[in-house]
């Protein structure tokens, strides 16, 4: 990702965004020094996030800097078939709307802090809670590793290699840990707002600059029709099966990310939550759609790029546009600083949720039930820093076998979806069938992935989910109604109906 910016200007951009994020953390702590007094305050921002902040923190969870870089490159390579990326993000919103309002009501009523809290309350099963916690921690560790690698690559690209990959990772990781340590969820949400605005403005300026200097979609369409007609079509046959797999895996898996669910718990009110999700419904078109168009327009700007070269397409276009006009130069500074800040913001939300599961669901529930909230938070922070240090070593120079273990993410995480979502609605859900389905689904997904098996073209995670659901439902009928406190059934029919509207 080579830019027109010099190494010095790239360093200044990096320092500006880094210091700004640090100041947000310090300012948040100074305004709310009791942030470490309770789990709800530290991990959920005191359940006080309003519509705008909640919207941007959802936005940062769903769209990272990698979305801008990766989806543009994919659109350049496959053409109009990549339009299916937009339904991926629409699917996530639909799944949110399916369970988020109802889960919010329960979280408010029963003081739920983590997704595992909900599963423990619903199924009253140590086996279900521990297995879910392990799966979530695994997925979060995988997600965090991706962000660490992306931070280093982004900084190295922004500074033209002046700041080495490793130095860039360390610089932003230290800042991330410090402001997250100080302000918790509020710091994370406020930095999400900052990077979200920068990313949106930068992406739209990149689109405008591309159209002004390289022509619009008709010119790109003519080029594709002449030189790459195969990229004008839509997926067919195996390609359609592949995209359907992605739709299921991404749509459901991304919606049950633990850090996404904690944002549901953090809402100030049900009205704020519904309004933020309603606004999020436009973002697949305004973000993924715009990124797709940028990738298509790149055909006329930089034709005949190799696969490896196409990964640099956003940087190449931004560099060319930045040289044309001072306004676009400033906009591209905003864009690429925003991309790095977006990656950092994704990493900090993942780390915060990772720490919350350790402190609340592992340490607080099974190791030291009598610990104060302050002590639980401290344990979560320390374990989180240790996890970052370990993942940093992996990201530094990842050995193939260990790195392969981290390849699984959504394939494994999606196996908790039936317990989280179906458990909200189906009173017959039974802890034994939930555990058996979740464990079997995760094992099938892992075995199929590492064996390279995709029977009928169906992804390993989707096969795992199908088997998981079958065991969950069949077992629930076999075992009967779960002998546990059914929090959902306490909601009368009218309240339950309103919760999902």
PDB file of C-alpha atoms in Angstrom, residues 28-213:
ATOM      1  CA  UNK A  28     -12.807   9.610  29.361  1.00  0.00           C
ATOM      2  CA  UNK A  29     -11.039   8.510  32.536  1.00  0.00           C
ATOM      3  CA  UNK A  30     -10.844  12.054  33.915  1.00  0.00           C
ATOM      4  CA  UNK A  31     -14.582  12.564  33.409  1.00  0.00           C
ATOM      5  CA  UNK A  32     -15.460   9.196  34.919  1.00  0.00           C
ATOM      6  CA  UNK A  33     -12.897   8.082  37.485  1.00  0.00           C
ATOM      7  CA  UNK A  34     -15.208   5.398  38.863  1.00  0.00           C
ATOM      8  CA  UNK A  35     -14.918   3.502  35.567  1.00  0.00           C
ATOM      9  CA  UNK A  36     -13.158   0.614  37.335  1.00  0.00           C
ATOM     10  CA  UNK A  37     -15.738   0.372  40.111  1.00  0.00           C
ATOM     11  CA  UNK A  38     -18.098  -2.053  38.367  1.00  0.00           C
ATOM     12  CA  UNK A  39     -18.124  -4.554  35.525  1.00  0.00           C
ATOM     13  CA  UNK A  40     -21.073  -2.784  33.905  1.00  0.00           C
ATOM     14  CA  UNK A  41     -19.303   0.566  33.929  1.00  0.00           C
ATOM     15  CA  UNK A  42     -15.992  -0.714  32.562  1.00  0.00           C
ATOM     16  CA  UNK A  43     -17.210  -3.280  30.027  1.00  0.00           C
ATOM     17  CA  UNK A  44     -20.554  -1.733  29.008  1.00  0.00           C
ATOM     18  CA  UNK A  45     -19.973   1.989  29.509  1.00  0.00           C
ATOM     19  CA  UNK A  46     -22.529   1.971  32.306  1.00  0.00           C
ATOM     20  CA  UNK A  47     -25.178   0.931  29.750  1.00  0.00           C
ATOM     21  CA  UNK A  48     -25.251   4.567  28.688  1.00  0.00           C
ATOM     22  CA  UNK A  49     -24.318   4.676  24.985  1.00  0.00           C
ATOM     23  CA  UNK A  50     -26.683   6.912  23.024  1.00  0.00           C
ATOM     24  CA  UNK A  51     -27.825   6.484  19.444  1.00  0.00           C
ATOM     25  CA  UNK A  52     -24.932   8.211  17.658  1.00  0.00           C
ATOM     26  CA  UNK A  53     -22.099   6.629  19.656  1.00  0.00           C
ATOM     27  CA  UNK A  54     -23.834   3.251  19.555  1.00  0.00           C
ATOM     28  CA  UNK A  55     -24.241   3.554  15.788  1.00  0.00           C
ATOM     29  CA  UNK A  56     -20.548   4.285  15.237  1.00  0.00           C
ATOM     30  CA  UNK A  57     -19.376   1.561  17.590  1.00  0.00           C
ATOM     31  CA  UNK A  58     -21.597  -0.933  15.704  1.00  0.00           C
ATOM     32  CA  UNK A  59     -20.184   0.502  12.475  1.00  0.00           C
ATOM     33  CA  UNK A  60     -16.605  -0.007  13.686  1.00  0.00           C
ATOM     34  CA  UNK A  61     -17.405  -3.571  14.723  1.00  0.00           C
ATOM     35  CA  UNK A  62     -18.908  -4.455  11.351  1.00  0.00           C
ATOM     36  CA  UNK A  63     -16.566  -2.458   9.073  1.00  0.00           C
ATOM     37  CA  UNK A  64     -12.833  -2.218   9.654  1.00  0.00           C
ATOM     38  CA  UNK A  65     -10.015  -0.718   7.617  1.00  0.00           C
ATOM     39  CA  UNK A  66      -9.630  -4.119   5.993  1.00  0.00           C
ATOM     40  CA  UNK A  67     -13.120  -3.729   4.502  1.00  0.00           C
ATOM     41  CA  UNK A  68     -11.978  -0.750   2.436  1.00  0.00           C
ATOM     42  CA  UNK A  69      -8.748  -2.376   1.285  1.00  0.00           C
ATOM     43  CA  UNK A  70      -9.877  -5.980   0.880  1.00  0.00           C
ATOM     44  CA  UNK A  71     -13.302  -5.515  -0.721  1.00  0.00           C
ATOM     45  CA  UNK A  72     -12.020  -2.999  -3.270  1.00  0.00           C
ATOM     46  CA  UNK A  73      -9.301  -5.437  -4.295  1.00  0.00           C
ATOM     47  CA  UNK A  74     -11.814  -8.289  -4.555  1.00  0.00           C
ATOM     48  CA  UNK A  75     -14.139  -6.171  -6.715  1.00  0.00           C
ATOM     49  CA  UNK A  76     -11.201  -5.377  -8.999  1.00  0.00           C
ATOM     50  CA  UNK A  77     -10.394  -9.085  -9.375  1.00  0.00           C
ATOM     51  CA  UNK A  78     -13.862 -10.609  -9.842  1.00  0.00           C
ATOM     52  CA  UNK A  79     -15.890  -7.674 -11.174  1.00  0.00           C
ATOM     53  CA  UNK A  80     -19.650  -7.389 -10.751  1.00  0.00           C
ATOM     54  CA  UNK A  81     -19.930 -10.767  -9.044  1.00  0.00           C
ATOM     55  CA  UNK A  82     -18.594  -9.011  -5.950  1.00  0.00           C
ATOM     56  CA  UNK A  83     -21.914  -7.158  -5.607  1.00  0.00           C
ATOM     57  CA  UNK A  84     -22.923 -10.071  -3.392  1.00  0.00           C
ATOM     58  CA  UNK A  85     -20.690  -8.560  -0.689  1.00  0.00           C
ATOM     59  CA  UNK A  86     -23.469  -6.058   0.032  1.00  0.00           C
ATOM     60  CA  UNK A  87     -26.005  -8.762   1.051  1.00  0.00           C
ATOM     61  CA  UNK A  88     -23.381 -10.129   3.493  1.00  0.00           C
ATOM     62  CA  UNK A  89     -23.640  -6.967   5.543  1.00  0.00           C
ATOM     63  CA  UNK A  90     -27.417  -6.721   5.095  1.00  0.00           C
ATOM     64  CA  UNK A  91     -27.692 -10.249   6.493  1.00  0.00           C
ATOM     65  CA  UNK A  92     -25.780  -9.216   9.615  1.00  0.00           C
ATOM     66  CA  UNK A  93     -28.252  -6.385  10.257  1.00  0.00           C
ATOM     67  CA  UNK A  94     -31.215  -8.730   9.739  1.00  0.00           C
ATOM     68  CA  UNK A  95     -29.803 -11.180  12.283  1.00  0.00           C
ATOM     69  CA  UNK A  96     -29.204  -8.310  14.722  1.00  0.00           C
ATOM     70  CA  UNK A  97     -32.828  -7.249  14.377  1.00  0.00           C
ATOM     71  CA  UNK A  98     -33.930 -10.827  14.983  1.00  0.00           C
ATOM     72  CA  UNK A  99     -32.476 -11.066  18.466  1.00  0.00           C
ATOM     73  CA  UNK A 100     -30.919  -7.765  19.613  1.00  0.00           C
ATOM     74  CA  UNK A 101     -34.009  -5.949  21.010  1.00  0.00           C
ATOM     75  CA  UNK A 102     -35.159  -8.983  22.948  1.00  0.00           C
ATOM     76  CA  UNK A 103     -31.686  -9.709  24.285  1.00  0.00           C
ATOM     77  CA  UNK A 104     -31.309  -6.066  25.300  1.00  0.00           C
ATOM     78  CA  UNK A 105     -34.453  -6.267  27.451  1.00  0.00           C
ATOM     79  CA  UNK A 106     -33.173  -9.379  29.189  1.00  0.00           C
ATOM     80  CA  UNK A 107     -29.707  -7.897  29.715  1.00  0.00           C
ATOM     81  CA  UNK A 108     -31.230  -4.817  31.341  1.00  0.00           C
ATOM     82  CA  UNK A 109     -33.557  -6.861  33.533  1.00  0.00           C
ATOM     83  CA  UNK A 110     -30.987  -9.421  34.675  1.00  0.00           C
ATOM     84  CA  UNK A 111     -27.761  -7.335  34.612  1.00  0.00           C
ATOM     85  CA  UNK A 112     -26.162  -9.437  31.869  1.00  0.00           C
ATOM     86  CA  UNK A 113     -22.622  -8.278  31.039  1.00  0.00           C
ATOM     87  CA  UNK A 114     -21.301 -10.897  28.590  1.00  0.00           C
ATOM     88  CA  UNK A 115     -22.899 -13.335  26.106  1.00  0.00           C
ATOM     89  CA  UNK A 116     -21.850 -16.193  28.371  1.00  0.00           C
ATOM     90  CA  UNK A 117     -23.886 -14.554  31.163  1.00  0.00           C
ATOM     91  CA  UNK A 118     -26.973 -15.033  28.999  1.00  0.00           C
ATOM     92  CA  UNK A 119     -26.190 -18.705  28.319  1.00  0.00           C
ATOM     93  CA  UNK A 120     -25.530 -19.362  32.005  1.00  0.00           C
ATOM     94  CA  UNK A 121     -28.834 -17.750  32.981  1.00  0.00           C
ATOM     95  CA  UNK A 122     -30.800 -19.595  30.299  1.00  0.00           C
ATOM     96  CA  UNK A 123     -29.352 -23.101  30.559  1.00  0.00           C
ATOM     97  CA  UNK A 124     -27.804 -23.157  34.056  1.00  0.00           C
ATOM     98  CA  UNK A 125     -25.109 -25.463  32.719  1.00  0.00           C
ATOM     99  CA  UNK A 126     -21.429 -25.219  33.563  1.00  0.00           C
ATOM    100  CA  UNK A 127     -20.576 -27.312  30.493  1.00  0.00           C
ATOM    101  CA  UNK A 128     -22.470 -24.988  28.106  1.00  0.00           C
ATOM    102  CA  UNK A 129     -20.986 -21.852  29.670  1.00  0.00           C
ATOM    103  CA  UNK A 130     -17.373 -23.068  29.630  1.00  0.00           C
ATOM    104  CA  UNK A 131     -17.591 -24.448  26.074  1.00  0.00           C
ATOM    105  CA  UNK A 132     -19.155 -21.208  24.822  1.00  0.00           C
ATOM    106  CA  UNK A 133     -16.491 -19.160  26.615  1.00  0.00           C
ATOM    107  CA  UNK A 134     -13.701 -21.240  25.038  1.00  0.00           C
ATOM    108  CA  UNK A 135     -15.188 -20.885  21.540  1.00  0.00           C
ATOM    109  CA  UNK A 136     -15.635 -17.129  21.977  1.00  0.00           C
ATOM    110  CA  UNK A 137     -12.125 -16.605  23.356  1.00  0.00           C
ATOM    111  CA  UNK A 138     -10.711 -18.619  20.464  1.00  0.00           C
ATOM    112  CA  UNK A 139     -12.597 -16.551  17.886  1.00  0.00           C
ATOM    113  CA  UNK A 140     -11.654 -13.285  19.593  1.00  0.00           C
ATOM    114  CA  UNK A 141      -7.989 -14.327  19.732  1.00  0.00           C
ATOM    115  CA  UNK A 142      -8.111 -15.102  16.020  1.00  0.00           C
ATOM    116  CA  UNK A 143      -9.764 -11.761  15.258  1.00  0.00           C
ATOM    117  CA  UNK A 144      -7.234  -9.876  17.375  1.00  0.00           C
ATOM    118  CA  UNK A 145      -4.322 -11.589  15.623  1.00  0.00           C
ATOM    119  CA  UNK A 146      -5.675 -10.442  12.251  1.00  0.00           C
ATOM    120  CA  UNK A 147      -5.855  -6.863  13.480  1.00  0.00           C
ATOM    121  CA  UNK A 148      -2.302  -6.891  14.857  1.00  0.00           C
ATOM    122  CA  UNK A 149      -0.969  -8.009  11.481  1.00  0.00           C
ATOM    123  CA  UNK A 150      -3.118  -5.431   9.684  1.00  0.00           C
ATOM    124  CA  UNK A 151      -1.902  -2.615  11.954  1.00  0.00           C
ATOM    125  CA  UNK A 152       1.738  -3.348  11.127  1.00  0.00           C
ATOM    126  CA  UNK A 153       1.068  -3.597   7.407  1.00  0.00           C
ATOM    127  CA  UNK A 154      -1.017  -0.417   7.427  1.00  0.00           C
ATOM    128  CA  UNK A 155       1.600   1.653   9.244  1.00  0.00           C
ATOM    129  CA  UNK A 156       4.413   0.348   7.043  1.00  0.00           C
ATOM    130  CA  UNK A 157       2.368   1.251   3.955  1.00  0.00           C
ATOM    131  CA  UNK A 158       1.331   4.668   5.239  1.00  0.00           C
ATOM    132  CA  UNK A 159       4.902   5.660   6.054  1.00  0.00           C
ATOM    133  CA  UNK A 160       6.392   4.171   2.901  1.00  0.00           C
ATOM    134  CA  UNK A 161       8.345   1.637   4.977  1.00  0.00           C
ATOM    135  CA  UNK A 162       9.993   4.341   7.102  1.00  0.00           C
ATOM    136  CA  UNK A 163       8.324   2.866  10.170  1.00  0.00           C
ATOM    137  CA  UNK A 164       8.906  -0.919  10.137  1.00  0.00           C
ATOM    138  CA  UNK A 165       6.005  -3.354  10.465  1.00  0.00           C
ATOM    139  CA  UNK A 166       6.991  -4.407  13.995  1.00  0.00           C
ATOM    140  CA  UNK A 167       7.449  -0.830  15.271  1.00  0.00           C
ATOM    141  CA  UNK A 168       4.023   0.170  13.948  1.00  0.00           C
ATOM    142  CA  UNK A 169       2.353  -2.762  15.710  1.00  0.00           C
ATOM    143  CA  UNK A 170       4.034  -1.978  19.034  1.00  0.00           C
ATOM    144  CA  UNK A 171       3.277   1.761  18.826  1.00  0.00           C
ATOM    145  CA  UNK A 172      -0.466   1.339  18.336  1.00  0.00           C
ATOM    146  CA  UNK A 173      -0.803  -1.673  20.615  1.00  0.00           C
ATOM    147  CA  UNK A 174       0.704   0.290  23.522  1.00  0.00           C
ATOM    148  CA  UNK A 175      -1.661   3.211  22.865  1.00  0.00           C
ATOM    149  CA  UNK A 176      -4.630   0.832  22.509  1.00  0.00           C
ATOM    150  CA  UNK A 177      -3.871  -0.939  25.785  1.00  0.00           C
ATOM    151  CA  UNK A 178      -3.390   2.364  27.632  1.00  0.00           C
ATOM    152  CA  UNK A 179      -6.617   4.067  26.557  1.00  0.00           C
ATOM    153  CA  UNK A 180      -8.618   0.849  26.863  1.00  0.00           C
ATOM    154  CA  UNK A 181      -7.156   0.256  30.317  1.00  0.00           C
ATOM    155  CA  UNK A 182      -8.109   3.790  31.394  1.00  0.00           C
ATOM    156  CA  UNK A 183     -11.589   4.246  29.952  1.00  0.00           C
ATOM    157  CA  UNK A 184     -12.986   0.805  29.135  1.00  0.00           C
ATOM    158  CA  UNK A 185     -16.010   0.664  26.825  1.00  0.00           C
ATOM    159  CA  UNK A 186     -16.512   4.434  26.791  1.00  0.00           C
ATOM    160  CA  UNK A 187     -12.981   5.001  25.445  1.00  0.00           C
ATOM    161  CA  UNK A 188     -13.466   2.277  22.853  1.00  0.00           C
ATOM    162  CA  UNK A 189     -16.841   3.671  21.737  1.00  0.00           C
ATOM    163  CA  UNK A 190     -15.546   7.252  21.467  1.00  0.00           C
ATOM    164  CA  UNK A 191     -12.513   6.207  19.405  1.00  0.00           C
ATOM    165  CA  UNK A 192     -14.904   4.167  17.239  1.00  0.00           C
ATOM    166  CA  UNK A 193     -16.849   7.374  16.593  1.00  0.00           C
ATOM    167  CA  UNK A 194     -13.697   9.249  15.623  1.00  0.00           C
ATOM    168  CA  UNK A 195     -12.430   6.594  13.236  1.00  0.00           C
ATOM    169  CA  UNK A 196     -15.885   5.969  11.769  1.00  0.00           C
ATOM    170  CA  UNK A 197     -16.283   9.595  10.743  1.00  0.00           C
ATOM    171  CA  UNK A 198     -12.751   9.702   9.288  1.00  0.00           C
ATOM    172  CA  UNK A 199     -13.302   6.473   7.361  1.00  0.00           C
ATOM    173  CA  UNK A 200     -16.659   7.512   5.900  1.00  0.00           C
ATOM    174  CA  UNK A 201     -15.442  10.953   4.803  1.00  0.00           C
ATOM    175  CA  UNK A 202     -12.237   9.510   3.352  1.00  0.00           C
ATOM    176  CA  UNK A 203     -14.000   6.738   1.414  1.00  0.00           C
ATOM    177  CA  UNK A 204     -16.486   9.129  -0.176  1.00  0.00           C
ATOM    178  CA  UNK A 205     -13.703  11.554  -1.097  1.00  0.00           C
ATOM    179  CA  UNK A 206     -11.811   8.653  -2.678  1.00  0.00           C
ATOM    180  CA  UNK A 207     -14.924   7.798  -4.711  1.00  0.00           C
ATOM    181  CA  UNK A 208     -15.368  11.409  -5.834  1.00  0.00           C
ATOM    182  CA  UNK A 209     -11.694  11.747  -6.741  1.00  0.00           C
ATOM    183  CA  UNK A 210     -11.748   8.491  -8.674  1.00  0.00           C
ATOM    184  CA  UNK A 211     -14.755   9.594 -10.723  1.00  0.00           C
ATOM    185  CA  UNK A 212     -13.248  13.054 -11.361  1.00  0.00           C
ATOM    186  CA  UNK A 213      -9.826  11.828 -12.488  1.00  0.00           C
TER     187      UNK A 213
END
